[in-house]
Amino acid sequence: MGSIALAQGGFWSGTARRENGTMPASLLVVEDDETIRETIRDALQLEGFAVTACGNGRDALKILERDTAADAFGLVVLDLMLPGLGGLDLCRALRAARNQTPILVVSARDSETDRVLGLEVGADDYLVKPFGMRELVARCRALLRRSSTLQEQAKVLDHANLRLYQEECRVTRDGVDVNLSPKEYRLLELFMQNPRRVWSRDKLLENIWGYDYIGDSKTVDVHIRWLREKLENNPSEPVHLLTVRGFGYRFG
């Protein structure tokens, strides 16, 4: 939707390349306007990226769900005004499913409200149409660099006598493996990634069970109790998973 203005002088000069001899990053472009979609794909391919493109949100969701186990894509370039499943709904669905692939929104919607909403539902950056290809490529590279740095930093999470190995989905307490269910593991990971942040039951449900979960919020309390029994020396007097009365829970 809308138009794209190419940067003066066309695309970045030079031919497609691999940096440092590594394989090119794979990008998914989701744009319903065929001309814009092909222009973006050509520009990114000229810069050495491996690009998959589709024209609607539902196809994009299927592609990402199919390939998520292999971390097939380093970045999603996403239009908001898509037929069927819109870009905002696609962002929400991916984040609810714990898919943390960086998302660059490209949209003709240029109000502050639109930009803030896009970032709040899970986008990592927002580029307003029309834009130049030089800026698009630069933003893609910046997001990929930031994502790579965060991944390196987040492989192992430590707190007191607890250690969480993200690549292995494994937790140890005093060096001994702790047997956690998938939900318990994801709760602990979220807490350890955000130490001292207070989480309401609703926010925990949204992040771990999904925004469309219709069950009782007391399931959060049950899982917190189970985690305390496995992680705390004295579950009735926790030092890791703390209750903030009237607000929810925090870690540390």
mmCIF file of C-alpha atoms in Angstrom:
data_model
loop_
_atom_site.group_PDB
_atom_site.id
_atom_site.type_symbol
_atom_site.label_atom_id
_atom_site.label_comp_id
_atom_site.label_asym_id
_atom_site.label_seq_id
_atom_site.Cartn_x
_atom_site.Cartn_y
_atom_site.Cartn_z
ATOM 1 C CA MET A 1 0.000 0.000 0.000
ATOM 2 C CA GLY A 2 1.329 3.468 -0.790
ATOM 3 C CA SER A 3 4.466 4.305 -2.722
ATOM 4 C CA ILE A 4 8.180 4.031 -2.147
ATOM 5 C CA ALA A 5 10.675 6.661 -3.208
ATOM 6 C CA LEU A 6 14.052 5.223 -4.157
ATOM 7 C CA ALA A 7 17.037 6.966 -2.641
ATOM 8 C CA GLN A 8 18.929 9.260 -4.974
ATOM 9 C CA GLY A 9 21.452 7.232 -6.893
ATOM 10 C CA GLY A 10 19.459 4.003 -6.604
ATOM 11 C CA PHE A 11 20.503 1.131 -4.346
ATOM 12 C CA TRP A 12 23.759 0.817 -2.449
ATOM 13 C CA SER A 13 26.597 0.607 -4.921
ATOM 14 C CA GLY A 14 28.312 -2.713 -5.471
ATOM 15 C CA THR A 15 27.166 -6.258 -5.999
ATOM 16 C CA ALA A 16 25.609 -8.758 -3.635
ATOM 17 C CA ARG A 17 28.030 -9.853 -0.970
ATOM 18 C CA ARG A 18 28.550 -12.022 2.094
ATOM 19 C CA GLU A 19 30.141 -10.243 5.030
ATOM 20 C CA ASN A 20 33.166 -11.913 6.656
ATOM 21 C CA GLY A 21 32.620 -14.973 4.493
ATOM 22 C CA THR A 22 29.447 -15.949 6.357
ATOM 23 C CA MET A 23 26.165 -17.030 4.833
ATOM 24 C CA PRO A 24 23.783 -14.127 4.103
ATOM 25 C CA ALA A 25 21.042 -13.319 6.584
ATOM 26 C CA SER A 26 17.584 -14.526 5.546
ATOM 27 C CA LEU A 27 14.814 -11.932 5.505
ATOM 28 C CA LEU A 28 11.057 -12.286 5.085
ATOM 29 C CA VAL A 29 9.297 -9.414 3.277
ATOM 30 C CA VAL A 30 5.525 -9.187 3.814
ATOM 31 C CA GLU A 31 3.946 -6.613 1.499
ATOM 32 C CA ASP A 32 0.697 -6.855 -0.507
ATOM 33 C CA ASP A 33 1.652 -4.289 -3.162
ATOM 34 C CA GLU A 34 3.526 -6.330 -5.771
ATOM 35 C CA THR A 35 5.597 -3.416 -7.100
ATOM 36 C CA ILE A 36 6.764 -2.381 -3.653
ATOM 37 C CA ARG A 37 7.368 -5.993 -2.643
ATOM 38 C CA GLU A 38 9.568 -6.661 -5.653
ATOM 39 C CA THR A 39 11.429 -3.355 -5.234
ATOM 40 C CA ILE A 40 12.262 -4.168 -1.608
ATOM 41 C CA ARG A 41 13.245 -7.727 -2.469
ATOM 42 C CA ASP A 42 15.544 -6.608 -5.292
ATOM 43 C CA ALA A 43 17.199 -3.970 -3.102
ATOM 44 C CA LEU A 44 17.858 -6.419 -0.262
ATOM 45 C CA GLN A 45 19.082 -9.151 -2.587
ATOM 46 C CA LEU A 46 21.528 -6.704 -4.159
ATOM 47 C CA GLU A 47 22.913 -6.168 -0.664
ATOM 48 C CA GLY A 48 23.539 -9.885 -0.237
ATOM 49 C CA PHE A 49 20.489 -10.888 1.798
ATOM 50 C CA ALA A 50 18.553 -14.071 1.110
ATOM 51 C CA VAL A 51 14.966 -12.866 0.711
ATOM 52 C CA THR A 52 11.593 -14.646 0.851
ATOM 53 C CA ALA A 53 8.561 -12.531 -0.002
ATOM 54 C CA CYS A 54 4.798 -12.957 0.348
ATOM 55 C CA GLY A 55 1.729 -10.779 -0.056
ATOM 56 C CA ASN A 56 -0.426 -11.362 3.026
ATOM 57 C CA GLY A 57 -0.242 -11.952 6.760
ATOM 58 C CA ARG A 58 -1.633 -15.480 6.823
ATOM 59 C CA ASP A 59 0.972 -16.761 4.380
ATOM 60 C CA ALA A 60 3.670 -15.024 6.430
ATOM 61 C CA LEU A 61 2.446 -16.650 9.638
ATOM 62 C CA LYS A 62 2.486 -20.087 8.007
ATOM 63 C CA ILE A 63 6.027 -19.525 6.732
ATOM 64 C CA LEU A 64 7.267 -18.388 10.140
ATOM 65 C CA GLU A 65 5.511 -21.193 12.020
ATOM 66 C CA ARG A 66 6.927 -23.739 9.591
ATOM 67 C CA ASP A 67 10.484 -22.459 9.801
ATOM 68 C CA THR A 68 10.743 -21.130 13.353
ATOM 69 C CA ALA A 69 12.501 -24.221 14.739
ATOM 70 C CA ALA A 70 15.396 -23.644 12.393
ATOM 71 C CA ASP A 71 15.481 -19.870 13.072
ATOM 72 C CA ALA A 72 15.171 -19.497 9.334
ATOM 73 C CA PHE A 73 14.742 -15.717 9.305
ATOM 74 C CA GLY A 74 16.878 -13.055 10.884
ATOM 75 C CA LEU A 75 14.384 -10.266 10.224
ATOM 76 C CA VAL A 76 10.820 -9.627 9.024
ATOM 77 C CA VAL A 77 10.067 -6.528 6.933
ATOM 78 C CA LEU A 78 6.344 -6.032 7.463
ATOM 79 C CA ASP A 79 3.673 -3.785 5.979
ATOM 80 C CA LEU A 80 0.734 -3.094 8.292
ATOM 81 C CA MET A 81 -2.099 -2.795 5.761
ATOM 82 C CA LEU A 82 -2.393 -6.401 4.625
ATOM 83 C CA PRO A 83 -5.421 -8.369 3.419
ATOM 84 C CA GLY A 84 -6.831 -10.933 5.834
ATOM 85 C CA LEU A 85 -4.461 -10.958 8.793
ATOM 86 C CA GLY A 86 -3.162 -7.418 9.261
ATOM 87 C CA GLY A 87 0.384 -6.510 10.192
ATOM 88 C CA LEU A 88 -0.462 -5.557 13.781
ATOM 89 C CA ASP A 89 -2.274 -8.854 14.331
ATOM 90 C CA LEU A 90 0.679 -10.734 12.845
ATOM 91 C CA CYS A 91 3.036 -8.966 15.279
ATOM 92 C CA ARG A 92 0.802 -9.903 18.204
ATOM 93 C CA ALA A 93 0.545 -13.530 17.094
ATOM 94 C CA LEU A 94 4.315 -13.908 16.719
ATOM 95 C CA ARG A 95 5.126 -12.357 20.089
ATOM 96 C CA ALA A 96 2.388 -14.361 21.825
ATOM 97 C CA ALA A 97 4.006 -17.500 20.367
ATOM 98 C CA ARG A 98 7.395 -16.349 21.771
ATOM 99 C CA ASN A 99 8.798 -15.805 18.292
ATOM 100 C CA GLN A 100 11.380 -13.072 18.854
ATOM 101 C CA THR A 101 12.423 -12.549 15.216
ATOM 102 C CA PRO A 102 13.112 -8.801 14.798
ATOM 103 C CA ILE A 103 10.342 -6.961 12.933
ATOM 104 C CA LEU A 104 10.806 -3.805 10.854
ATOM 105 C CA VAL A 105 7.424 -2.229 10.044
ATOM 106 C CA VAL A 106 7.161 -0.289 6.792
ATOM 107 C CA SER A 107 3.894 1.607 6.587
ATOM 108 C CA ALA A 108 2.185 4.644 5.064
ATOM 109 C CA ARG A 109 0.592 5.259 8.474
ATOM 110 C CA ASP A 110 2.731 8.098 9.768
ATOM 111 C CA SER A 111 1.026 9.394 12.910
ATOM 112 C CA GLU A 112 2.738 9.136 16.291
ATOM 113 C CA THR A 113 -0.129 6.931 17.491
ATOM 114 C CA ASP A 114 0.441 4.474 14.641
ATOM 115 C CA ARG A 115 4.182 4.310 15.311
ATOM 116 C CA VAL A 116 3.733 3.835 19.049
ATOM 117 C CA LEU A 117 1.091 1.140 18.524
ATOM 118 C CA GLY A 118 3.328 -0.737 16.102
ATOM 119 C CA LEU A 119 6.201 -0.747 18.581
ATOM 120 C CA GLU A 120 3.970 -1.688 21.515
ATOM 121 C CA VAL A 121 2.570 -4.798 19.813
ATOM 122 C CA GLY A 122 6.041 -6.132 19.099
ATOM 123 C CA ALA A 123 7.753 -4.328 16.215
ATOM 124 C CA ASP A 124 11.406 -3.405 16.743
ATOM 125 C CA ASP A 125 11.541 -0.463 14.330
ATOM 126 C CA TYR A 126 9.114 1.584 12.219
ATOM 127 C CA LEU A 127 9.843 3.107 8.811
ATOM 128 C CA VAL A 128 7.285 5.427 7.184
ATOM 129 C CA LYS A 129 6.541 5.261 3.455
ATOM 130 C CA PRO A 130 7.784 6.692 1.187
ATOM 131 C CA PHE A 131 11.382 5.882 2.096
ATOM 132 C CA GLY A 132 14.714 5.413 0.377
ATOM 133 C CA MET A 133 16.290 2.023 -0.154
ATOM 134 C CA ARG A 134 19.515 3.168 1.501
ATOM 135 C CA GLU A 135 17.672 3.842 4.747
ATOM 136 C CA LEU A 136 15.774 0.543 4.536
ATOM 137 C CA VAL A 137 18.983 -1.458 4.107
ATOM 138 C CA ALA A 138 20.718 0.483 6.889
ATOM 139 C CA ARG A 139 17.862 -0.198 9.300
ATOM 140 C CA CYS A 140 17.826 -3.882 8.395
ATOM 141 C CA ARG A 141 21.544 -4.151 9.100
ATOM 142 C CA ALA A 142 21.175 -2.287 12.408
ATOM 143 C CA LEU A 143 18.384 -4.595 13.601
ATOM 144 C CA LEU A 144 20.350 -7.687 12.603
ATOM 145 C CA ARG A 145 23.439 -6.454 14.469
ATOM 146 C CA ARG A 146 21.415 -5.673 17.580
ATOM 147 C CA SER A 147 19.653 -9.034 17.462
ATOM 148 C CA SER A 148 22.951 -10.888 17.086
ATOM 149 C CA THR A 149 24.441 -9.042 20.073
ATOM 150 C CA LEU A 150 21.400 -9.729 22.266
ATOM 151 C CA GLN A 151 21.440 -13.409 21.341
ATOM 152 C CA GLU A 152 25.088 -13.712 22.336
ATOM 153 C CA GLN A 153 24.444 -11.968 25.634
ATOM 154 C CA ALA A 154 21.322 -13.992 26.465
ATOM 155 C CA LYS A 155 22.526 -17.572 26.006
ATOM 156 C CA VAL A 156 22.988 -18.102 29.745
ATOM 157 C CA LEU A 157 21.057 -16.292 32.480
ATOM 158 C CA ASP A 158 22.380 -16.308 36.048
ATOM 159 C CA HIS A 159 20.830 -15.299 39.345
ATOM 160 C CA ALA A 160 22.178 -16.322 42.742
ATOM 161 C CA ASN A 161 22.286 -20.151 42.713
ATOM 162 C CA LEU A 162 20.152 -20.460 39.577
ATOM 163 C CA ARG A 163 21.376 -20.762 35.998
ATOM 164 C CA LEU A 164 19.213 -20.968 32.875
ATOM 165 C CA TYR A 165 20.707 -22.267 29.604
ATOM 166 C CA GLN A 166 18.516 -20.842 26.850
ATOM 167 C CA GLU A 167 19.904 -22.889 23.978
ATOM 168 C CA GLU A 168 19.362 -26.096 25.967
ATOM 169 C CA CYS A 169 16.076 -25.105 27.685
ATOM 170 C CA ARG A 170 17.733 -26.282 30.901
ATOM 171 C CA VAL A 171 17.829 -24.883 34.440
ATOM 172 C CA THR A 172 20.192 -25.740 37.290
ATOM 173 C CA ARG A 173 19.991 -24.981 41.006
ATOM 174 C CA ASP A 174 23.307 -25.172 42.823
ATOM 175 C CA GLY A 175 24.647 -26.932 39.733
ATOM 176 C CA VAL A 176 21.963 -29.644 39.776
ATOM 177 C CA ASP A 177 19.412 -29.905 36.970
ATOM 178 C CA VAL A 178 15.866 -28.841 37.854
ATOM 179 C CA ASN A 179 13.014 -30.609 36.078
ATOM 180 C CA LEU A 180 10.627 -27.890 34.834
ATOM 181 C CA SER A 181 7.537 -28.157 32.658
ATOM 182 C CA PRO A 182 7.531 -26.019 29.461
ATOM 183 C CA LYS A 183 5.291 -23.389 31.089
ATOM 184 C CA GLU A 184 7.411 -23.304 34.235
ATOM 185 C CA TYR A 185 10.566 -22.934 32.147
ATOM 186 C CA ARG A 186 9.094 -20.099 30.065
ATOM 187 C CA LEU A 187 7.897 -18.297 33.181
ATOM 188 C CA LEU A 188 11.328 -18.515 34.771
ATOM 189 C CA GLU A 189 13.036 -17.409 31.561
ATOM 190 C CA LEU A 190 10.764 -14.354 31.333
ATOM 191 C CA PHE A 191 11.448 -13.482 34.981
ATOM 192 C CA MET A 192 15.215 -13.902 34.628
ATOM 193 C CA GLN A 193 15.284 -11.814 31.466
ATOM 194 C CA ASN A 194 13.521 -9.005 33.345
ATOM 195 C CA PRO A 195 14.870 -9.009 36.934
ATOM 196 C CA ARG A 196 12.925 -6.905 39.447
ATOM 197 C CA ARG A 197 10.198 -6.086 36.929
ATOM 198 C CA VAL A 198 6.715 -6.514 38.403
ATOM 199 C CA TRP A 199 4.413 -8.663 36.260
ATOM 200 C CA SER A 200 0.645 -8.722 36.669
ATOM 201 C CA ARG A 201 -1.196 -12.010 36.215
ATOM 202 C CA ASP A 202 -2.714 -10.691 32.978
ATOM 203 C CA LYS A 203 0.700 -9.790 31.544
ATOM 204 C CA LEU A 204 2.097 -13.191 32.466
ATOM 205 C CA LEU A 205 -0.896 -14.897 30.849
ATOM 206 C CA GLU A 206 -0.423 -12.805 27.701
ATOM 207 C CA ASN A 207 3.308 -13.544 27.444
ATOM 208 C CA ILE A 208 3.298 -17.238 28.381
ATOM 209 C CA TRP A 209 -0.160 -18.587 27.584
ATOM 210 C CA GLY A 210 -0.971 -16.217 24.692
ATOM 211 C CA TYR A 211 -3.176 -13.146 24.338
ATOM 212 C CA ASP A 212 -6.182 -15.295 23.335
ATOM 213 C CA TYR A 213 -6.008 -17.522 26.454
ATOM 214 C CA ILE A 214 -9.492 -17.793 28.007
ATOM 215 C CA GLY A 215 -8.730 -19.800 31.159
ATOM 216 C CA ASP A 216 -8.640 -18.660 34.789
ATOM 217 C CA SER A 217 -5.843 -16.264 35.780
ATOM 218 C CA LYS A 218 -5.330 -18.381 38.913
ATOM 219 C CA THR A 219 -3.321 -20.768 36.741
ATOM 220 C CA VAL A 220 -0.483 -18.225 37.098
ATOM 221 C CA ASP A 221 -0.585 -18.586 40.886
ATOM 222 C CA VAL A 222 -0.479 -22.368 40.567
ATOM 223 C CA HIS A 223 2.591 -22.293 38.313
ATOM 224 C CA ILE A 224 4.334 -19.783 40.573
ATOM 225 C CA ARG A 225 3.748 -22.109 43.538
ATOM 226 C CA TRP A 226 5.190 -25.045 41.583
ATOM 227 C CA LEU A 227 8.235 -22.987 40.605
ATOM 228 C CA ARG A 228 8.821 -21.951 44.200
ATOM 229 C CA GLU A 229 8.700 -25.561 45.322
ATOM 230 C CA LYS A 230 11.464 -26.393 42.831
ATOM 231 C CA LEU A 231 13.637 -23.278 43.197
ATOM 232 C CA GLU A 232 13.299 -21.964 46.729
ATOM 233 C CA ASN A 233 14.935 -23.372 49.868
ATOM 234 C CA ASN A 234 11.754 -22.447 51.721
ATOM 235 C CA PRO A 235 8.803 -22.024 49.316
ATOM 236 C CA SER A 236 6.718 -20.337 52.024
ATOM 237 C CA GLU A 237 9.399 -17.632 52.382
ATOM 238 C CA PRO A 238 10.661 -17.156 48.806
ATOM 239 C CA VAL A 239 13.764 -15.133 47.986
ATOM 240 C CA HIS A 240 13.641 -15.494 44.184
ATOM 241 C CA LEU A 241 9.975 -15.323 43.142
ATOM 242 C CA LEU A 242 8.378 -12.602 45.217
ATOM 243 C CA THR A 243 4.739 -11.522 45.515
ATOM 244 C CA VAL A 244 4.095 -7.783 45.152
ATOM 245 C CA ARG A 245 0.767 -7.394 46.866
ATOM 246 C CA GLY A 246 -1.890 -5.765 44.718
ATOM 247 C CA PHE A 247 0.302 -5.882 41.588
ATOM 248 C CA GLY A 248 1.617 -9.358 40.830
ATOM 249 C CA TYR A 249 5.037 -11.016 40.917
ATOM 250 C CA ARG A 250 8.680 -10.113 40.426
ATOM 251 C CA PHE A 251 11.953 -12.021 40.293
ATOM 252 C CA GLY A 252 14.828 -11.015 42.538
#
